[in-house]
Every structure is written in C-alpha cells, then in structure tokens.
PDB file of C-alpha atoms in Angstrom:
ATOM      1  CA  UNK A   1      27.323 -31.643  -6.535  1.00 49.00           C
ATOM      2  CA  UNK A   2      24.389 -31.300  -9.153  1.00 51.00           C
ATOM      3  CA  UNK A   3      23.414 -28.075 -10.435  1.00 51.00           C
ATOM      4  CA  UNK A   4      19.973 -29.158  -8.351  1.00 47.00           C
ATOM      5  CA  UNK A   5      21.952 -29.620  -5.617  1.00 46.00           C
ATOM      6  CA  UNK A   6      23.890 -26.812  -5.599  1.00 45.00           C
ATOM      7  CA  UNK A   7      20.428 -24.170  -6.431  1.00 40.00           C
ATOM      8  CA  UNK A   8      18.707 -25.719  -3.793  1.00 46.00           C
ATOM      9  CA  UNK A   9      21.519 -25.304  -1.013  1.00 41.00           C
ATOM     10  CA  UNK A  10      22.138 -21.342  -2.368  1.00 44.00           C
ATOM     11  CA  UNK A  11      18.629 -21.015  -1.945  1.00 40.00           C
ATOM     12  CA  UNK A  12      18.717 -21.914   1.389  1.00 41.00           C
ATOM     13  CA  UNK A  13      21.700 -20.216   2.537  1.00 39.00           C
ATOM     14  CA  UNK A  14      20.052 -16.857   0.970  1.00 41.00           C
ATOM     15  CA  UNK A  15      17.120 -17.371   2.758  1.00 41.00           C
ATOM     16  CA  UNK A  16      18.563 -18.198   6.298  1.00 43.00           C
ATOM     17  CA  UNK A  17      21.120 -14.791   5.767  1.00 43.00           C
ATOM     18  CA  UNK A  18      17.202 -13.127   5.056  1.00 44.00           C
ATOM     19  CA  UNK A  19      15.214 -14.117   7.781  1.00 42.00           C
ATOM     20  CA  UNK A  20      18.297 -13.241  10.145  1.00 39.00           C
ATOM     21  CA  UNK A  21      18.498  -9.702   8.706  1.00 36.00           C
ATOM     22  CA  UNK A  22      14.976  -8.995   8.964  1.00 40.00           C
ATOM     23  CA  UNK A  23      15.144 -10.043  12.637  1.00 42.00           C
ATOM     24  CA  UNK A  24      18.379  -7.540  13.090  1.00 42.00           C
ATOM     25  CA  UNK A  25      21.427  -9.182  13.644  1.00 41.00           C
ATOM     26  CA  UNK A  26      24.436  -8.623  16.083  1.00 43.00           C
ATOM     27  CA  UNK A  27      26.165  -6.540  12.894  1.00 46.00           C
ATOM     28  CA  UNK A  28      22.449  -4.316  13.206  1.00 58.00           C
ATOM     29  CA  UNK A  29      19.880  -4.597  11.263  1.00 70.00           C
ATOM     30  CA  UNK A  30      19.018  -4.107   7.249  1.00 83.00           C
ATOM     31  CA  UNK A  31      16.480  -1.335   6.739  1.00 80.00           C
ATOM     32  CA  UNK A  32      14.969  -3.139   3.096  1.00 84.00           C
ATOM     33  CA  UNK A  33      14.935  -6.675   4.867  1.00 89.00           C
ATOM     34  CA  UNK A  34      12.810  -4.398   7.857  1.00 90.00           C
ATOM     35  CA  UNK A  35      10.975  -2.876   5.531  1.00 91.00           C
ATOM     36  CA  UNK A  36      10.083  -5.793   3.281  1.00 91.00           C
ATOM     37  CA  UNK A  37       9.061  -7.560   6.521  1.00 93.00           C
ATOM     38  CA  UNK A  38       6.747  -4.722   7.438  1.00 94.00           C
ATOM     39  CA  UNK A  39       5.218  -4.824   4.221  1.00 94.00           C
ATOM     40  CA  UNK A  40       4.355  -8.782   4.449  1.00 96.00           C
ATOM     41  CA  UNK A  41       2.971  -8.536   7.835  1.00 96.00           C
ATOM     42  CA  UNK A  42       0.761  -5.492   6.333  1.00 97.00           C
ATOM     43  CA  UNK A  43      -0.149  -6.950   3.347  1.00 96.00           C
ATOM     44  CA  UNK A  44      -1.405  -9.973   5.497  1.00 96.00           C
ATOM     45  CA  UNK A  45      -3.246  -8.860   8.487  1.00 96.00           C
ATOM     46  CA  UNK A  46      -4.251  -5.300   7.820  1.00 97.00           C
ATOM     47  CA  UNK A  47      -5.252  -6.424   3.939  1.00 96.00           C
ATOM     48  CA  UNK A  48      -6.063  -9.674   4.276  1.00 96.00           C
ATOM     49  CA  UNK A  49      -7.361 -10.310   7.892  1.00 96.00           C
ATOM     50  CA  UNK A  50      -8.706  -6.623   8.474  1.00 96.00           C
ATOM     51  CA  UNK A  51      -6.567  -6.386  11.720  1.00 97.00           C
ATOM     52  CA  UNK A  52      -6.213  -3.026  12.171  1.00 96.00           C
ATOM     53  CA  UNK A  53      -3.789  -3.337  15.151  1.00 97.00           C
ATOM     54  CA  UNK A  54      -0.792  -4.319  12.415  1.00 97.00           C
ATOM     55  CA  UNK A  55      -1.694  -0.303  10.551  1.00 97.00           C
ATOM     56  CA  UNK A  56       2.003   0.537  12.513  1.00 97.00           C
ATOM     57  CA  UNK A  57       3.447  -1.800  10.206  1.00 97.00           C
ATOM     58  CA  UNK A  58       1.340  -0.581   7.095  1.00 98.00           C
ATOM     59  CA  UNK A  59       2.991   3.284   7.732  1.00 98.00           C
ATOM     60  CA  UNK A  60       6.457   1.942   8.470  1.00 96.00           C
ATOM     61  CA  UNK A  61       6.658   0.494   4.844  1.00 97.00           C
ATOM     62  CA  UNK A  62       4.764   3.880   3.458  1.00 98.00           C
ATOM     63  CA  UNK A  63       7.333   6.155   4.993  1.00 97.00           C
ATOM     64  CA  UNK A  64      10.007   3.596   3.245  1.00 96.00           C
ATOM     65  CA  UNK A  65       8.779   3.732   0.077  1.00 97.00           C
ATOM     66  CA  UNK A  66       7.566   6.930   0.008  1.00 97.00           C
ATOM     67  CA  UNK A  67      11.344   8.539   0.786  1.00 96.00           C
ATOM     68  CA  UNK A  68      12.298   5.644  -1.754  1.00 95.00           C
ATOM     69  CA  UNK A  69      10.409   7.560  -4.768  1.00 96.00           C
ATOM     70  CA  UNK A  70       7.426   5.230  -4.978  1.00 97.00           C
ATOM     71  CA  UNK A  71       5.041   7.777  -4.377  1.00 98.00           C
ATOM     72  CA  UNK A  72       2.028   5.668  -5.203  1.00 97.00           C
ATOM     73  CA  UNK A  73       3.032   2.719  -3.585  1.00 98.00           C
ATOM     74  CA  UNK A  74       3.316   4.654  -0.509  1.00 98.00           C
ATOM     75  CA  UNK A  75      -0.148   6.388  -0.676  1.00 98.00           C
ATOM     76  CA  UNK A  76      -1.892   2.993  -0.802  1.00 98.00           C
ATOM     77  CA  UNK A  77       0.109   1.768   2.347  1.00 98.00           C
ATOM     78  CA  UNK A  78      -0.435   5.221   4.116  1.00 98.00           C
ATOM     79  CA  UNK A  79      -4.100   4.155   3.185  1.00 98.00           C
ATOM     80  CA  UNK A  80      -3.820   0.884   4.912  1.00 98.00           C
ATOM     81  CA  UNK A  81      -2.044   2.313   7.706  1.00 98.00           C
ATOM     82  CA  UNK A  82      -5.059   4.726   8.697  1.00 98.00           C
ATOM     83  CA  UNK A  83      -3.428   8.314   7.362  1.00 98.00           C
ATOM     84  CA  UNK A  84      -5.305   9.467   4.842  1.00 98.00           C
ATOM     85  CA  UNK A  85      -3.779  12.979   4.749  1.00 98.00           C
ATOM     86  CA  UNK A  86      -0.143  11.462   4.179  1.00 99.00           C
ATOM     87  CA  UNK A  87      -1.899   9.312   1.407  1.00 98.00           C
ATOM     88  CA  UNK A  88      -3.193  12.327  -0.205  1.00 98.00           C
ATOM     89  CA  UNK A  89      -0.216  13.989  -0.386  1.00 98.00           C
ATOM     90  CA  UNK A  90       2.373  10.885  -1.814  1.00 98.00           C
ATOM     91  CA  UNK A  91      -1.050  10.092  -3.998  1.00 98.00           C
ATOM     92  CA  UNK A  92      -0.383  13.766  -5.528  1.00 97.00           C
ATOM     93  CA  UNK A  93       3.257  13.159  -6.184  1.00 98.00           C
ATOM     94  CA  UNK A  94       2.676   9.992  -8.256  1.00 97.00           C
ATOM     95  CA  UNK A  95      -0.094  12.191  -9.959  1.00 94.00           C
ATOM     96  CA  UNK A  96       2.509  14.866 -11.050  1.00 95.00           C
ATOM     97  CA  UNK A  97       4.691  12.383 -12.193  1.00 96.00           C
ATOM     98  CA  UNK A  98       2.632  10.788 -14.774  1.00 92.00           C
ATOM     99  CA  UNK A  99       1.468   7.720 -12.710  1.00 92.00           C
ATOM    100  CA  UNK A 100      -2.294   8.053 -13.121  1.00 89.00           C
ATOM    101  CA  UNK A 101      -3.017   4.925 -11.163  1.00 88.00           C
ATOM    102  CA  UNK A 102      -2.601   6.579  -7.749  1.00 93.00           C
ATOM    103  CA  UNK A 103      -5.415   8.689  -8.623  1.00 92.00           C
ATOM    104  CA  UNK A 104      -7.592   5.634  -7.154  1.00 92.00           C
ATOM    105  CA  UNK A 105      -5.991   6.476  -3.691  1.00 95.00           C
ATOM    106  CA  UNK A 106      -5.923   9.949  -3.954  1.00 96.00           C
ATOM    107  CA  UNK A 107     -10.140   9.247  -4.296  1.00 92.00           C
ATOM    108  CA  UNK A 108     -10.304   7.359  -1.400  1.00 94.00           C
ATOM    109  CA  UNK A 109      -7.971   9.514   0.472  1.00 97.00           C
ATOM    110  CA  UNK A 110     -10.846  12.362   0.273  1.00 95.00           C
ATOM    111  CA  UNK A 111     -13.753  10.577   0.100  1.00 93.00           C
ATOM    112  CA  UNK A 112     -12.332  10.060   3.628  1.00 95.00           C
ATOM    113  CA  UNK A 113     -11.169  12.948   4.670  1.00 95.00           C
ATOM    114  CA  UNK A 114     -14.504  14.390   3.690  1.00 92.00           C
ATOM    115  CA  UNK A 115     -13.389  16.948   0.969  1.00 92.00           C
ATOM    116  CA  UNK A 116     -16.546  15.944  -1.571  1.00 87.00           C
ATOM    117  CA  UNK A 117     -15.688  19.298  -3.736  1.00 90.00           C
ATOM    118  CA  UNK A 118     -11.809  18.150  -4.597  1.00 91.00           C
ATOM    119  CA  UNK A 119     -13.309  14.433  -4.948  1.00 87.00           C
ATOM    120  CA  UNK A 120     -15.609  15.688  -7.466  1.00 86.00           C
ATOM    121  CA  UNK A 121     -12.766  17.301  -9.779  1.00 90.00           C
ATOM    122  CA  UNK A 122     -10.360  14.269  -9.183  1.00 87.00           C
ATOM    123  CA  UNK A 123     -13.488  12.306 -10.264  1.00 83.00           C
ATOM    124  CA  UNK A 124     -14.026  14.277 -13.629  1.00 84.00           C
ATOM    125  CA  UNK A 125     -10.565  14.182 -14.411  1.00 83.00           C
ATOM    126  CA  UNK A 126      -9.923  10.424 -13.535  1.00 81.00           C
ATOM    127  CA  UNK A 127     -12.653   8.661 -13.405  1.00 77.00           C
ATOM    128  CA  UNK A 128     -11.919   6.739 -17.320  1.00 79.00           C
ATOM    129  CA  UNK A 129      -8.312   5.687 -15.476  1.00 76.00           C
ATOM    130  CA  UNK A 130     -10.089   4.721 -12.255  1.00 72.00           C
ATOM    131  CA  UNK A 131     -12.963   2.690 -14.191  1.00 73.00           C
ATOM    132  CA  UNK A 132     -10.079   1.005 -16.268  1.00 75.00           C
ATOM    133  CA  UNK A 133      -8.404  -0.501 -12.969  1.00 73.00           C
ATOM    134  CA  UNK A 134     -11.564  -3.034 -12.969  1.00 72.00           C
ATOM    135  CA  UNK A 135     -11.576  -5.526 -10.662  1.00 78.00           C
ATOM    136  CA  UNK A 136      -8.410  -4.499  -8.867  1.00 81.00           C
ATOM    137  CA  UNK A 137     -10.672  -0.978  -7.451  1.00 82.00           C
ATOM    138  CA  UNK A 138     -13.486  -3.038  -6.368  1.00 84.00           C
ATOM    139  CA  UNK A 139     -11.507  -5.414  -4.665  1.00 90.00           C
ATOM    140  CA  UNK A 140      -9.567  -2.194  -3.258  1.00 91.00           C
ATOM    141  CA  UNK A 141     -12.963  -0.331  -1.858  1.00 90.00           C
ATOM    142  CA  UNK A 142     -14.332  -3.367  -0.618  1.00 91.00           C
ATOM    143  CA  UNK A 143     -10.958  -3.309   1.043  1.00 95.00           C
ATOM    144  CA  UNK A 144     -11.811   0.738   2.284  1.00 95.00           C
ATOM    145  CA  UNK A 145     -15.127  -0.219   3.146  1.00 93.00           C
ATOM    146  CA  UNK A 146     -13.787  -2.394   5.951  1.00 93.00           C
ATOM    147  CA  UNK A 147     -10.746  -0.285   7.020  1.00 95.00           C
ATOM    148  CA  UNK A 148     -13.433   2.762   7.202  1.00 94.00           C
ATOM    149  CA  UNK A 149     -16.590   1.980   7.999  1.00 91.00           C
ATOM    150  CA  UNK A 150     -17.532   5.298   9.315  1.00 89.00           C
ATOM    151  CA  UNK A 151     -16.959   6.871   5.759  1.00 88.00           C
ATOM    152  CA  UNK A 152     -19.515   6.841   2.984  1.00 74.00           C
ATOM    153  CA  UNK A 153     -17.849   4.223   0.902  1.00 74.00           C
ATOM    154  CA  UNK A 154     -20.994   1.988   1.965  1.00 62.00           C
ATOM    155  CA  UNK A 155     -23.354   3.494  -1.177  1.00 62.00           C
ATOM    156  CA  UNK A 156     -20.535   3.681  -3.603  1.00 63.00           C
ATOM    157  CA  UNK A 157     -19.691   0.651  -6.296  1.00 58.00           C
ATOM    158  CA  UNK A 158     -17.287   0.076  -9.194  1.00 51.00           C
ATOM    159  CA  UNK A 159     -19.687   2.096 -11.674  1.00 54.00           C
ATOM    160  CA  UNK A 160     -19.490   5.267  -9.803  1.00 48.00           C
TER     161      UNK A 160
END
C-alpha cells in the first residue's frame, strides 16, 4: 500500500470513529467530540447565519471551555449564546490573566448590559488593545449589532 494510500485510508477511519463519537455511541458519548460539534454548529448558524435559535449550542461550548481554562474563548461564545452577564464574568478572568484581547467582549458584554460607567473605564484602559484588533472588532460588532439589535451598538464604529 502507498504511503498515499495508506494517509488517505487513516484519514478516513479517524474521521468515521469522529463523526460516530460526536453522535454518542453505544460505549456513550465523548464530551470534546460534543463539544467541538456544538461549537461548529455555533460558529455556523448563530455567527454566520444570525439564527439565534442554535444560541443553546453557542452556551454549551462556553460552559466547556470556560471550565476548560479558556476564559476568553468562553466569554465570546457566552456572547453568541445571548448571556452577557456570564460573558462578563469569563471576559474578567482572561483580563486577570494577562489576555488583553477579551477586553473586546468584556465591552460588548456592558455596552449590553447597560453599565455605560464600567464601559467607560474598560474603554480608557483598553481602548489602544481594542483599536489594535482591526478588522477582526468590526467584523465582531457588526456581528453584536445583529445578535442585539435592541442595544446601542447601532451609533458605534471601529474608531470609537
């Protein structure tokens, strides 16, 4: 068998054993293949497609990561998942450990929960590491301003 061959088949195999774990299998099912499924199905119709009916799926992989240790991972997906308040709070872990990014969903996180006076400080401390993020915050709020159109994201842009 060529080495081709022989990648191609493992490949396949791997993938097969995959998609039956994420399903659950008679010997029960694999919490990261769950997980990693919840995050796909997330990622595609809550952040791409705007269907807010898949948010269950968007807090499953939150509360996953977030007992994992990845703090700010989880406050983005708590985000997407329509619970602000849990964001907050795994956006201020990440923040006390050094991981400055998260300090984009801590923002949003208040700007939606309406606290404009702790927005304001998290602004004045953050705002050169929230700037720096570019492209990847606008296409992030124009992400919020769909998820939350009730909440004054409407009159706020990159340059804020």
């Amino acid at each position: 068998m060529s080495r081709t061959a022989f990648c191609s088949l493992s490949l396949l195999l791997l993938l097969s054993t995959q998609s039956v774990s994420a399903t659950g299998s008679a010997s029960g099912a694999c919490p990261t293949c769950s997980a990693v499924k919840s995050s796909m199905i997330c990622d595609y119709h809550v952040g791409k497609l705007h269907n807010r009916s898949y948010q269950p799926s968007c807090l499953d992989y939150a509360r996953y990561v977030d007992i994992d240790g990845a703090h700010a991972k989880a406050a983005w997906y708590y985000l997407l998942g329509n619970r602000p308040d849990m964001a907050l709070r795994a956006a201020r872990k990440a923040l006390g450990e050094g991981q400055s990014y998260a300090a984009e969903y801590a923002w949003f996180a208040l700007v939606i929960e309406g606290k404009a006076e702790e927005t304001a400080k998290l602004m004045k401390h953050h705002l050169p590491t929230i700037r720096a993020i570019g492209k990847g915050f606008t296409r992030d709020l124009d992400l919020m301003k769909t998820l939350y159109p009730k909440v004054g994201f409407r009159n706020i842009s990159h340059e804020t």
